[in-house]
Amino acid sequence: MKNILIIGATGQIGSELTMLLRKNYSGNVVAGYIPGAEPKGELKESGPSAIVDITNPQQIADAVSQYQVDTIYNLAALLSAVAENKPQLAWKIGLGGLFNTLEVAREKHCAVFTPSSIGSFGPGTPKDKTPQDTVQRPKTMYGVTKVSGELLSDYYFTRFGVDTRSVRFPGLISYVTPPGGGTTDYAVDIYYSAAKGEKFVCPIAEGTYMDMMYMPDALRAAVEIMEADPSKLVHRNSFNIASMSFEPNTIYQNIRKYLPEFEMQYQVDPLRQAIAESWPNSLDDTCAREEWGWKPEYDLDAMTQDMLAKLKERFGR
């Protein structure tokens, strides 16, 4: 039995991860949320929830004590494009919030998962098959918080023995949660437009490759890394994980296999394009495969078929 607290449970990853954890484990799986972003529907009805603002360490501690939490999934963060417009808030949530979480975990003996990102790399990083251990000098506040979070999480493991683990998520594509201001979110938007029968205006330039992953694989990675045998973990914070790498025209042409009338045009957003160009084209996830058996299940075509089917059903088309 596990007692788990998800901080940021109503966010892009949190809502789906909370439901998966409730399906997988007996015990309390607590949906932590901030006022104004309350759990709704099945997320609210299927298990306990608590107000947990990551900038308030007492709220974290209270939830951990009340529900006898042994594992914390810390998903609170501003996404890349949003963080560039609100850098002070991004730091407060991303690093200040992580520090609060790790302190509670140290005092109350919890394991902690805090996702990192391909955004933790920068323009000086090798772009193709980016190694597990390489240069990390990001040029965005989102990236700065992610690489700093990796270092802080490793510090709490080596200094205090807190069981910290993490993966570097690529762009995540989901039919459940709408896009939330990430640079890779065009790859979610394009499916929504296609399923609605609308022309898509792409903010990322043709030829811009980025690593992507279908949400079911990402959720499974977040669960599997926390279940991994700690004696086999050479790395902890944070593992490269990979599934597929593509550029806008690749995904467009794949969608047109199933919706030949679908149209796309380009209107490049300079901010998102600059962020995208500073990130890797593809990641080398050999260490994750060797140390805890990571393996993706979805490729681009399988994802496209599933996304279109699920979204068409939602939109009644």
PDB file of C-alpha atoms in Angstrom:
ATOM      1  CA  MET A   1       0.000   0.000   0.000  1.00  0.00           C
ATOM      2  CA  LYS A   2       1.241   3.464  -0.892  1.00  0.00           C
ATOM      3  CA  ASN A   3       0.117   6.867   0.350  1.00  0.00           C
ATOM      4  CA  ILE A   4       0.925   9.417  -2.340  1.00  0.00           C
ATOM      5  CA  LEU A   5       0.584  13.204  -2.561  1.00  0.00           C
ATOM      6  CA  ILE A   6       0.474  14.798  -6.008  1.00  0.00           C
ATOM      7  CA  ILE A   7       1.274  18.514  -5.880  1.00  0.00           C
ATOM      8  CA  GLY A   8      -0.215  20.179  -8.936  1.00  0.00           C
ATOM      9  CA  ALA A   9      -2.767  17.409  -9.436  1.00  0.00           C
ATOM     10  CA  THR A  10      -5.072  19.471 -11.642  1.00  0.00           C
ATOM     11  CA  GLY A  11      -2.333  20.465 -14.105  1.00  0.00           C
ATOM     12  CA  GLN A  12      -1.335  19.107 -17.512  1.00  0.00           C
ATOM     13  CA  ILE A  13       0.297  15.927 -16.193  1.00  0.00           C
ATOM     14  CA  GLY A  14      -1.138  15.825 -12.698  1.00  0.00           C
ATOM     15  CA  SER A  15      -4.759  15.017 -13.467  1.00  0.00           C
ATOM     16  CA  GLU A  16      -3.894  11.991 -15.595  1.00  0.00           C
ATOM     17  CA  LEU A  17      -1.118  10.790 -13.275  1.00  0.00           C
ATOM     18  CA  THR A  18      -3.404  11.018 -10.241  1.00  0.00           C
ATOM     19  CA  MET A  19      -5.993   8.799 -11.918  1.00  0.00           C
ATOM     20  CA  LEU A  20      -3.343   6.259 -12.965  1.00  0.00           C
ATOM     21  CA  LEU A  21      -1.870   6.102  -9.455  1.00  0.00           C
ATOM     22  CA  ARG A  22      -5.336   5.610  -7.959  1.00  0.00           C
ATOM     23  CA  LYS A  23      -5.860   2.740 -10.373  1.00  0.00           C
ATOM     24  CA  ASN A  24      -2.472   1.167  -9.593  1.00  0.00           C
ATOM     25  CA  TYR A  25      -2.272   1.488  -5.800  1.00  0.00           C
ATOM     26  CA  SER A  26      -4.389   0.956  -2.737  1.00  0.00           C
ATOM     27  CA  GLY A  27      -4.033   3.629  -0.053  1.00  0.00           C
ATOM     28  CA  ASN A  28      -4.411   7.378  -0.256  1.00  0.00           C
ATOM     29  CA  VAL A  29      -3.584   9.130  -3.518  1.00  0.00           C
ATOM     30  CA  VAL A  30      -4.162  12.766  -2.595  1.00  0.00           C
ATOM     31  CA  ALA A  31      -4.824  15.371  -5.269  1.00  0.00           C
ATOM     32  CA  GLY A  32      -3.052  18.525  -4.096  1.00  0.00           C
ATOM     33  CA  TYR A  33      -4.429  21.708  -5.657  1.00  0.00           C
ATOM     34  CA  ILE A  34      -4.474  25.480  -5.266  1.00  0.00           C
ATOM     35  CA  PRO A  35      -7.684  27.497  -4.836  1.00  0.00           C
ATOM     36  CA  GLY A  36      -9.130  28.325  -8.233  1.00  0.00           C
ATOM     37  CA  ALA A  37      -7.876  25.046  -9.712  1.00  0.00           C
ATOM     38  CA  GLU A  38     -10.014  22.604  -7.761  1.00  0.00           C
ATOM     39  CA  PRO A  39     -10.377  18.963  -8.851  1.00  0.00           C
ATOM     40  CA  LYS A  40     -13.551  18.292 -10.828  1.00  0.00           C
ATOM     41  CA  GLY A  41     -15.517  15.287 -12.004  1.00  0.00           C
ATOM     42  CA  GLU A  42     -13.839  11.917 -11.668  1.00  0.00           C
ATOM     43  CA  LEU A  43     -10.643  13.466 -10.282  1.00  0.00           C
ATOM     44  CA  LYS A  44     -12.625  14.952  -7.386  1.00  0.00           C
ATOM     45  CA  GLU A  45     -14.872  11.962  -6.789  1.00  0.00           C
ATOM     46  CA  SER A  46     -12.337   9.124  -7.009  1.00  0.00           C
ATOM     47  CA  GLY A  47     -10.146  10.010  -4.028  1.00  0.00           C
ATOM     48  CA  PRO A  48      -9.052  12.553  -1.424  1.00  0.00           C
ATOM     49  CA  SER A  49      -7.888  16.063  -2.238  1.00  0.00           C
ATOM     50  CA  ALA A  50      -6.246  18.847  -0.240  1.00  0.00           C
ATOM     51  CA  ILE A  51      -5.239  22.463  -0.706  1.00  0.00           C
ATOM     52  CA  VAL A  52      -1.472  22.298  -1.203  1.00  0.00           C
ATOM     53  CA  ASP A  53       0.225  25.450  -2.462  1.00  0.00           C
ATOM     54  CA  ILE A  54       3.842  24.469  -3.068  1.00  0.00           C
ATOM     55  CA  THR A  55       4.991  27.899  -1.907  1.00  0.00           C
ATOM     56  CA  ASN A  56       3.444  27.133   1.506  1.00  0.00           C
ATOM     57  CA  PRO A  57       5.570  24.486   3.253  1.00  0.00           C
ATOM     58  CA  GLN A  58       3.068  24.105   6.102  1.00  0.00           C
ATOM     59  CA  GLN A  59       0.337  23.022   3.678  1.00  0.00           C
ATOM     60  CA  ILE A  60       2.673  20.374   2.241  1.00  0.00           C
ATOM     61  CA  ALA A  61       3.590  19.137   5.725  1.00  0.00           C
ATOM     62  CA  ASP A  62      -0.039  19.074   6.876  1.00  0.00           C
ATOM     63  CA  ALA A  63      -1.141  16.977   3.880  1.00  0.00           C
ATOM     64  CA  VAL A  64       1.779  14.568   4.351  1.00  0.00           C
ATOM     65  CA  SER A  65       0.928  14.110   8.030  1.00  0.00           C
ATOM     66  CA  GLN A  66      -2.841  13.833   7.580  1.00  0.00           C
ATOM     67  CA  TYR A  67      -2.630  11.163   4.888  1.00  0.00           C
ATOM     68  CA  GLN A  68       0.580   9.443   6.098  1.00  0.00           C
ATOM     69  CA  VAL A  69       2.211  10.157   2.755  1.00  0.00           C
ATOM     70  CA  ASP A  70       5.357   8.223   1.813  1.00  0.00           C
ATOM     71  CA  THR A  71       5.792   9.459  -1.779  1.00  0.00           C
ATOM     72  CA  ILE A  72       5.392  12.965  -3.202  1.00  0.00           C
ATOM     73  CA  TYR A  73       4.968  13.699  -6.904  1.00  0.00           C
ATOM     74  CA  ASN A  74       5.901  17.365  -7.288  1.00  0.00           C
ATOM     75  CA  LEU A  75       4.397  18.561 -10.580  1.00  0.00           C
ATOM     76  CA  ALA A  76       4.072  22.261  -9.796  1.00  0.00           C
ATOM     77  CA  ALA A  77       5.749  24.464 -12.439  1.00  0.00           C
ATOM     78  CA  LEU A  78       5.105  27.165 -15.004  1.00  0.00           C
ATOM     79  CA  LEU A  79       5.623  25.865 -18.532  1.00  0.00           C
ATOM     80  CA  SER A  80       8.361  27.254 -20.760  1.00  0.00           C
ATOM     81  CA  ALA A  81       6.678  30.098 -22.667  1.00  0.00           C
ATOM     82  CA  VAL A  82       4.670  31.203 -19.614  1.00  0.00           C
ATOM     83  CA  ALA A  83       7.791  31.151 -17.454  1.00  0.00           C
ATOM     84  CA  GLU A  84       9.563  33.585 -19.796  1.00  0.00           C
ATOM     85  CA  ASN A  85       6.777  36.093 -19.190  1.00  0.00           C
ATOM     86  CA  LYS A  86       6.744  35.490 -15.424  1.00  0.00           C
ATOM     87  CA  PRO A  87      10.340  34.587 -14.483  1.00  0.00           C
ATOM     88  CA  GLN A  88      10.078  35.584 -10.804  1.00  0.00           C
ATOM     89  CA  LEU A  89       6.995  33.423 -10.304  1.00  0.00           C
ATOM     90  CA  ALA A  90       8.604  30.572 -12.255  1.00  0.00           C
ATOM     91  CA  TRP A  91      11.571  30.635  -9.853  1.00  0.00           C
ATOM     92  CA  LYS A  92       9.328  30.886  -6.780  1.00  0.00           C
ATOM     93  CA  ILE A  93       7.298  27.835  -7.813  1.00  0.00           C
ATOM     94  CA  GLY A  94      10.042  25.830  -9.526  1.00  0.00           C
ATOM     95  CA  LEU A  95      12.900  26.232  -7.034  1.00  0.00           C
ATOM     96  CA  GLY A  96      11.339  27.696  -3.907  1.00  0.00           C
ATOM     97  CA  GLY A  97       8.543  25.140  -4.125  1.00  0.00           C
ATOM     98  CA  LEU A  98      10.953  22.268  -4.692  1.00  0.00           C
ATOM     99  CA  PHE A  99      13.012  23.354  -1.677  1.00  0.00           C
ATOM    100  CA  ASN A 100       9.846  23.342   0.456  1.00  0.00           C
ATOM    101  CA  THR A 101       8.939  19.873  -0.810  1.00  0.00           C
ATOM    102  CA  LEU A 102      12.389  18.428  -0.194  1.00  0.00           C
ATOM    103  CA  GLU A 103      12.506  19.856   3.326  1.00  0.00           C
ATOM    104  CA  VAL A 104       9.179  18.229   4.190  1.00  0.00           C
ATOM    105  CA  ALA A 105      10.388  14.988   2.595  1.00  0.00           C
ATOM    106  CA  ARG A 106      13.592  15.114   4.654  1.00  0.00           C
ATOM    107  CA  GLU A 107      11.677  15.637   7.907  1.00  0.00           C
ATOM    108  CA  LYS A 108       8.947  13.095   7.203  1.00  0.00           C
ATOM    109  CA  HIS A 109      10.949  10.495   5.229  1.00  0.00           C
ATOM    110  CA  CYS A 110       9.159  10.701   1.874  1.00  0.00           C
ATOM    111  CA  ALA A 111      10.404   9.798  -1.583  1.00  0.00           C
ATOM    112  CA  VAL A 112      10.102  12.626  -4.139  1.00  0.00           C
ATOM    113  CA  PHE A 113       9.553  12.662  -7.900  1.00  0.00           C
ATOM    114  CA  THR A 114      10.097  16.040  -9.594  1.00  0.00           C
ATOM    115  CA  PRO A 115      10.065  15.996 -13.397  1.00  0.00           C
ATOM    116  CA  SER A 116      12.798  17.711 -15.328  1.00  0.00           C
ATOM    117  CA  SER A 117      12.656  18.461 -19.048  1.00  0.00           C
ATOM    118  CA  ILE A 118      14.472  18.732 -22.338  1.00  0.00           C
ATOM    119  CA  GLY A 119      14.377  22.426 -21.381  1.00  0.00           C
ATOM    120  CA  SER A 120      17.197  21.740 -18.914  1.00  0.00           C
ATOM    121  CA  PHE A 121      19.564  21.657 -21.884  1.00  0.00           C
ATOM    122  CA  GLY A 122      20.742  24.684 -23.839  1.00  0.00           C
ATOM    123  CA  PRO A 123      22.286  25.808 -27.125  1.00  0.00           C
ATOM    124  CA  GLY A 124      25.703  24.433 -26.122  1.00  0.00           C
ATOM    125  CA  THR A 125      24.335  20.910 -25.648  1.00  0.00           C
ATOM    126  CA  PRO A 126      24.902  18.300 -28.413  1.00  0.00           C
ATOM    127  CA  LYS A 127      21.617  18.412 -30.344  1.00  0.00           C
ATOM    128  CA  ASP A 128      21.345  14.888 -31.724  1.00  0.00           C
ATOM    129  CA  LYS A 129      21.152  11.906 -29.382  1.00  0.00           C
ATOM    130  CA  THR A 130      21.885  14.223 -26.463  1.00  0.00           C
ATOM    131  CA  PRO A 131      23.836  12.197 -23.864  1.00  0.00           C
ATOM    132  CA  GLN A 132      22.605  11.518 -20.342  1.00  0.00           C
ATOM    133  CA  ASP A 133      25.512  13.473 -18.866  1.00  0.00           C
ATOM    134  CA  THR A 134      26.404  16.555 -20.889  1.00  0.00           C
ATOM    135  CA  VAL A 135      26.500  20.356 -20.914  1.00  0.00           C
ATOM    136  CA  GLN A 136      23.391  21.911 -19.328  1.00  0.00           C
ATOM    137  CA  ARG A 137      23.437  25.684 -19.761  1.00  0.00           C
ATOM    138  CA  PRO A 138      19.836  26.660 -20.601  1.00  0.00           C
ATOM    139  CA  LYS A 139      18.926  30.198 -21.679  1.00  0.00           C
ATOM    140  CA  THR A 140      15.352  30.218 -20.345  1.00  0.00           C
ATOM    141  CA  MET A 141      14.037  30.615 -16.800  1.00  0.00           C
ATOM    142  CA  TYR A 142      12.133  27.352 -17.247  1.00  0.00           C
ATOM    143  CA  GLY A 143      15.398  25.604 -18.109  1.00  0.00           C
ATOM    144  CA  VAL A 144      17.279  27.277 -15.268  1.00  0.00           C
ATOM    145  CA  THR A 145      14.714  26.053 -12.754  1.00  0.00           C
ATOM    146  CA  LYS A 146      14.819  22.536 -14.190  1.00  0.00           C
ATOM    147  CA  VAL A 147      18.601  22.066 -14.149  1.00  0.00           C
ATOM    148  CA  SER A 148      18.791  23.710 -10.712  1.00  0.00           C
ATOM    149  CA  GLY A 149      16.059  21.338  -9.565  1.00  0.00           C
ATOM    150  CA  GLU A 150      18.065  18.352 -10.754  1.00  0.00           C
ATOM    151  CA  LEU A 151      21.076  19.523  -8.753  1.00  0.00           C
ATOM    152  CA  LEU A 152      19.041  20.316  -5.645  1.00  0.00           C
ATOM    153  CA  SER A 153      17.298  16.937  -5.763  1.00  0.00           C
ATOM    154  CA  ASP A 154      20.634  15.125  -6.099  1.00  0.00           C
ATOM    155  CA  TYR A 155      21.977  17.183  -3.181  1.00  0.00           C
ATOM    156  CA  TYR A 156      19.116  16.103  -0.915  1.00  0.00           C
ATOM    157  CA  PHE A 157      19.796  12.464  -1.835  1.00  0.00           C
ATOM    158  CA  THR A 158      23.548  12.570  -1.211  1.00  0.00           C
ATOM    159  CA  ARG A 159      23.401  14.897   1.828  1.00  0.00           C
ATOM    160  CA  PHE A 160      20.232  13.765   3.593  1.00  0.00           C
ATOM    161  CA  GLY A 161      19.318  10.423   2.013  1.00  0.00           C
ATOM    162  CA  VAL A 162      16.016  11.658   0.554  1.00  0.00           C
ATOM    163  CA  ASP A 163      14.932   9.193  -2.154  1.00  0.00           C
ATOM    164  CA  THR A 164      14.732  11.663  -5.050  1.00  0.00           C
ATOM    165  CA  ARG A 165      14.146  10.468  -8.608  1.00  0.00           C
ATOM    166  CA  SER A 166      13.291  12.165 -11.881  1.00  0.00           C
ATOM    167  CA  VAL A 167      12.951  11.934 -15.644  1.00  0.00           C
ATOM    168  CA  ARG A 168      13.518  14.598 -18.277  1.00  0.00           C
ATOM    169  CA  PHE A 169      10.211  14.783 -20.080  1.00  0.00           C
ATOM    170  CA  PRO A 170      10.184  15.645 -23.767  1.00  0.00           C
ATOM    171  CA  GLY A 171       7.143  17.419 -25.212  1.00  0.00           C
ATOM    172  CA  LEU A 172       4.036  15.616 -23.962  1.00  0.00           C
ATOM    173  CA  ILE A 173       0.986  15.006 -26.131  1.00  0.00           C
ATOM    174  CA  SER A 174      -2.392  14.255 -24.549  1.00  0.00           C
ATOM    175  CA  TYR A 175      -6.047  14.129 -25.580  1.00  0.00           C
ATOM    176  CA  VAL A 176      -7.205  14.609 -21.961  1.00  0.00           C
ATOM    177  CA  THR A 177      -5.673  17.890 -20.841  1.00  0.00           C
ATOM    178  CA  PRO A 178      -5.559  20.935 -23.147  1.00  0.00           C
ATOM    179  CA  PRO A 179      -2.217  22.669 -23.873  1.00  0.00           C
ATOM    180  CA  GLY A 180      -0.886  24.931 -21.147  1.00  0.00           C
ATOM    181  CA  GLY A 181       1.747  27.245 -22.622  1.00  0.00           C
ATOM    182  CA  GLY A 182       4.649  24.956 -23.431  1.00  0.00           C
ATOM    183  CA  THR A 183       6.919  25.294 -26.450  1.00  0.00           C
ATOM    184  CA  THR A 184       6.094  21.769 -27.600  1.00  0.00           C
ATOM    185  CA  ASP A 185       2.341  22.313 -27.228  1.00  0.00           C
ATOM    186  CA  TYR A 186       1.941  22.909 -30.961  1.00  0.00           C
ATOM    187  CA  ALA A 187       2.031  19.121 -31.254  1.00  0.00           C
ATOM    188  CA  VAL A 188      -1.080  18.941 -29.062  1.00  0.00           C
ATOM    189  CA  ASP A 189      -2.810  21.885 -30.764  1.00  0.00           C
ATOM    190  CA  ILE A 190      -2.379  20.369 -34.209  1.00  0.00           C
ATOM    191  CA  TYR A 191      -4.416  17.293 -33.253  1.00  0.00           C
ATOM    192  CA  TYR A 192      -7.161  19.423 -31.720  1.00  0.00           C
ATOM    193  CA  SER A 193      -7.402  21.476 -34.931  1.00  0.00           C
ATOM    194  CA  ALA A 194      -7.397  18.368 -37.107  1.00  0.00           C
ATOM    195  CA  ALA A 195     -10.102  16.665 -35.061  1.00  0.00           C
ATOM    196  CA  LYS A 196     -12.282  19.800 -35.183  1.00  0.00           C
ATOM    197  CA  GLY A 197     -11.823  20.162 -38.940  1.00  0.00           C
ATOM    198  CA  GLU A 198      -9.988  23.482 -38.604  1.00  0.00           C
ATOM    199  CA  LYS A 199      -6.887  24.791 -40.374  1.00  0.00           C
ATOM    200  CA  PHE A 200      -3.863  24.757 -38.059  1.00  0.00           C
ATOM    201  CA  VAL A 201      -1.566  27.766 -37.694  1.00  0.00           C
ATOM    202  CA  CYS A 202       1.804  26.421 -36.567  1.00  0.00           C
ATOM    203  CA  PRO A 203       3.960  28.651 -34.309  1.00  0.00           C
ATOM    204  CA  ILE A 204       7.096  26.519 -34.835  1.00  0.00           C
ATOM    205  CA  ALA A 205       9.085  26.644 -38.087  1.00  0.00           C
ATOM    206  CA  GLU A 206       9.270  23.706 -40.472  1.00  0.00           C
ATOM    207  CA  GLY A 207      12.398  21.627 -39.891  1.00  0.00           C
ATOM    208  CA  THR A 208      12.505  22.271 -36.123  1.00  0.00           C
ATOM    209  CA  TYR A 209      12.952  18.860 -34.523  1.00  0.00           C
ATOM    210  CA  MET A 210      12.058  18.225 -30.877  1.00  0.00           C
ATOM    211  CA  ASP A 211      11.640  15.085 -28.790  1.00  0.00           C
ATOM    212  CA  MET A 212       8.011  14.213 -28.093  1.00  0.00           C
ATOM    213  CA  MET A 213       6.137  11.537 -26.152  1.00  0.00           C
ATOM    214  CA  TYR A 214       2.562  10.346 -25.913  1.00  0.00           C
ATOM    215  CA  MET A 215       1.151  10.909 -22.421  1.00  0.00           C
ATOM    216  CA  PRO A 216       0.493   7.216 -21.592  1.00  0.00           C
ATOM    217  CA  ASP A 217       4.220   6.524 -21.998  1.00  0.00           C
ATOM    218  CA  ALA A 218       5.148   9.571 -19.900  1.00  0.00           C
ATOM    219  CA  LEU A 219       2.812   8.565 -17.075  1.00  0.00           C
ATOM    220  CA  ARG A 220       4.169   5.033 -17.112  1.00  0.00           C
ATOM    221  CA  ALA A 221       7.728   6.392 -16.879  1.00  0.00           C
ATOM    222  CA  ALA A 222       6.804   8.486 -13.829  1.00  0.00           C
ATOM    223  CA  VAL A 223       5.444   5.376 -12.106  1.00  0.00           C
ATOM    224  CA  GLU A 224       8.203   2.969 -13.182  1.00  0.00           C
ATOM    225  CA  ILE A 225      11.092   5.188 -12.087  1.00  0.00           C
ATOM    226  CA  MET A 226       9.641   5.343  -8.558  1.00  0.00           C
ATOM    227  CA  GLU A 227       9.223   1.550  -8.517  1.00  0.00           C
ATOM    228  CA  ALA A 228      12.762   0.890  -9.764  1.00  0.00           C
ATOM    229  CA  ASP A 229      15.278  -1.019  -7.659  1.00  0.00           C
ATOM    230  CA  PRO A 230      17.397   1.751  -6.055  1.00  0.00           C
ATOM    231  CA  SER A 231      20.492  -0.473  -6.057  1.00  0.00           C
ATOM    232  CA  LYS A 232      20.504  -0.355  -9.873  1.00  0.00           C
ATOM    233  CA  LEU A 233      20.231   3.434 -10.168  1.00  0.00           C
ATOM    234  CA  VAL A 234      23.548   4.986 -11.135  1.00  0.00           C
ATOM    235  CA  HIS A 235      21.727   8.217 -11.959  1.00  0.00           C
ATOM    236  CA  ARG A 236      18.745   9.754 -10.203  1.00  0.00           C
ATOM    237  CA  ASN A 237      18.081  13.351 -11.226  1.00  0.00           C
ATOM    238  CA  SER A 238      17.416  13.191 -14.011  1.00  0.00           C
ATOM    239  CA  PHE A 239      17.035  10.434 -16.621  1.00  0.00           C
ATOM    240  CA  ASN A 240      16.712  11.121 -20.335  1.00  0.00           C
ATOM    241  CA  ILE A 241      13.647   9.295 -21.678  1.00  0.00           C
ATOM    242  CA  ALA A 242      12.737   9.265 -25.359  1.00  0.00           C
ATOM    243  CA  SER A 243      10.046   7.998 -27.670  1.00  0.00           C
ATOM    244  CA  MET A 244       9.957   9.950 -30.950  1.00  0.00           C
ATOM    245  CA  SER A 245      11.501  13.028 -32.546  1.00  0.00           C
ATOM    246  CA  PHE A 246       9.792  14.982 -35.307  1.00  0.00           C
ATOM    247  CA  GLU A 247       9.334  18.430 -36.859  1.00  0.00           C
ATOM    248  CA  PRO A 248       5.992  20.110 -37.703  1.00  0.00           C
ATOM    249  CA  ASN A 249       5.728  18.862 -41.271  1.00  0.00           C
ATOM    250  CA  THR A 250       6.292  15.248 -40.154  1.00  0.00           C
ATOM    251  CA  ILE A 251       3.321  15.295 -37.806  1.00  0.00           C
ATOM    252  CA  TYR A 252       1.232  17.202 -40.369  1.00  0.00           C
ATOM    253  CA  GLN A 253       1.853  14.596 -43.058  1.00  0.00           C
ATOM    254  CA  ASN A 254       1.126  11.787 -40.613  1.00  0.00           C
ATOM    255  CA  ILE A 255      -2.253  13.318 -39.735  1.00  0.00           C
ATOM    256  CA  ARG A 256      -3.043  13.746 -43.449  1.00  0.00           C
ATOM    257  CA  LYS A 257      -2.800   9.960 -43.861  1.00  0.00           C
ATOM    258  CA  TYR A 258      -6.071   9.808 -41.920  1.00  0.00           C
ATOM    259  CA  LEU A 259      -7.491  13.280 -42.658  1.00  0.00           C
ATOM    260  CA  PRO A 260      -6.312  14.140 -46.202  1.00  0.00           C
ATOM    261  CA  GLU A 261      -8.264  17.412 -46.253  1.00  0.00           C
ATOM    262  CA  PHE A 262      -6.420  18.775 -43.186  1.00  0.00           C
ATOM    263  CA  GLU A 263      -4.529  22.064 -43.812  1.00  0.00           C
ATOM    264  CA  MET A 264      -1.670  23.765 -41.993  1.00  0.00           C
ATOM    265  CA  GLN A 265       0.153  27.059 -42.418  1.00  0.00           C
ATOM    266  CA  TYR A 266       3.078  28.604 -40.544  1.00  0.00           C
ATOM    267  CA  GLN A 267       3.048  31.739 -38.403  1.00  0.00           C
ATOM    268  CA  VAL A 268       6.207  31.448 -36.352  1.00  0.00           C
ATOM    269  CA  ASP A 269       6.164  32.748 -32.771  1.00  0.00           C
ATOM    270  CA  PRO A 270       9.680  34.218 -32.225  1.00  0.00           C
ATOM    271  CA  LEU A 271       9.709  33.437 -28.482  1.00  0.00           C
ATOM    272  CA  ARG A 272       8.687  29.799 -28.839  1.00  0.00           C
ATOM    273  CA  GLN A 273      10.901  29.321 -31.869  1.00  0.00           C
ATOM    274  CA  ALA A 274      13.948  30.655 -30.009  1.00  0.00           C
ATOM    275  CA  ILE A 275      13.223  28.308 -27.103  1.00  0.00           C
ATOM    276  CA  ALA A 276      12.744  25.347 -29.450  1.00  0.00           C
ATOM    277  CA  GLU A 277      16.037  26.021 -31.229  1.00  0.00           C
ATOM    278  CA  SER A 278      17.899  25.949 -27.908  1.00  0.00           C
ATOM    279  CA  TRP A 279      16.634  22.461 -27.123  1.00  0.00           C
ATOM    280  CA  PRO A 280      17.896  19.064 -28.352  1.00  0.00           C
ATOM    281  CA  ASN A 281      16.565  17.424 -31.500  1.00  0.00           C
ATOM    282  CA  SER A 282      16.620  14.012 -29.829  1.00  0.00           C
ATOM    283  CA  LEU A 283      17.734  12.390 -26.561  1.00  0.00           C
ATOM    284  CA  ASP A 284      19.815   9.298 -25.864  1.00  0.00           C
ATOM    285  CA  ASP A 285      17.879   7.346 -23.222  1.00  0.00           C
ATOM    286  CA  THR A 286      20.290   4.397 -22.914  1.00  0.00           C
ATOM    287  CA  CYS A 287      20.815   4.935 -19.167  1.00  0.00           C
ATOM    288  CA  ALA A 288      17.070   4.795 -18.420  1.00  0.00           C
ATOM    289  CA  ARG A 289      16.767   1.616 -20.482  1.00  0.00           C
ATOM    290  CA  GLU A 290      19.714  -0.030 -18.737  1.00  0.00           C
ATOM    291  CA  GLU A 291      19.137   1.130 -15.146  1.00  0.00           C
ATOM    292  CA  TRP A 292      15.368   0.638 -14.794  1.00  0.00           C
ATOM    293  CA  GLY A 293      14.110  -0.944 -18.001  1.00  0.00           C
ATOM    294  CA  TRP A 294      12.528   2.075 -19.690  1.00  0.00           C
ATOM    295  CA  LYS A 295      10.915   1.398 -23.073  1.00  0.00           C
ATOM    296  CA  PRO A 296       8.266   3.463 -24.913  1.00  0.00           C
ATOM    297  CA  GLU A 297       5.161   1.778 -26.340  1.00  0.00           C
ATOM    298  CA  TYR A 298       3.934   4.443 -28.803  1.00  0.00           C
ATOM    299  CA  ASP A 299       5.469   5.703 -32.043  1.00  0.00           C
ATOM    300  CA  LEU A 300       4.147   8.643 -34.088  1.00  0.00           C
ATOM    301  CA  ASP A 301       1.673   6.661 -36.150  1.00  0.00           C
ATOM    302  CA  ALA A 302       0.179   4.792 -33.187  1.00  0.00           C
ATOM    303  CA  MET A 303      -0.142   8.080 -31.300  1.00  0.00           C
ATOM    304  CA  THR A 304      -1.798   9.829 -34.251  1.00  0.00           C
ATOM    305  CA  GLN A 305      -4.419   7.125 -34.650  1.00  0.00           C
ATOM    306  CA  ASP A 306      -5.254   7.137 -30.944  1.00  0.00           C
ATOM    307  CA  MET A 307      -5.272  10.950 -30.602  1.00  0.00           C
ATOM    308  CA  LEU A 308      -7.580  11.457 -33.587  1.00  0.00           C
ATOM    309  CA  ALA A 309      -9.967   8.721 -32.490  1.00  0.00           C
ATOM    310  CA  LYS A 310     -10.226  10.037 -28.926  1.00  0.00           C
ATOM    311  CA  LEU A 311     -10.581  13.705 -29.949  1.00  0.00           C
ATOM    312  CA  LYS A 312     -13.157  12.989 -32.658  1.00  0.00           C
ATOM    313  CA  GLU A 313     -15.177  11.136 -30.051  1.00  0.00           C
ATOM    314  CA  ARG A 314     -14.908  14.096 -27.672  1.00  0.00           C
ATOM    315  CA  PHE A 315     -15.937  16.630 -30.316  1.00  0.00           C
ATOM    316  CA  GLY A 316     -18.702  14.420 -31.681  1.00  0.00           C
ATOM    317  CA  ARG A 317     -17.268  14.197 -35.184  1.00  0.00           C
TER     318      ARG A 317
END
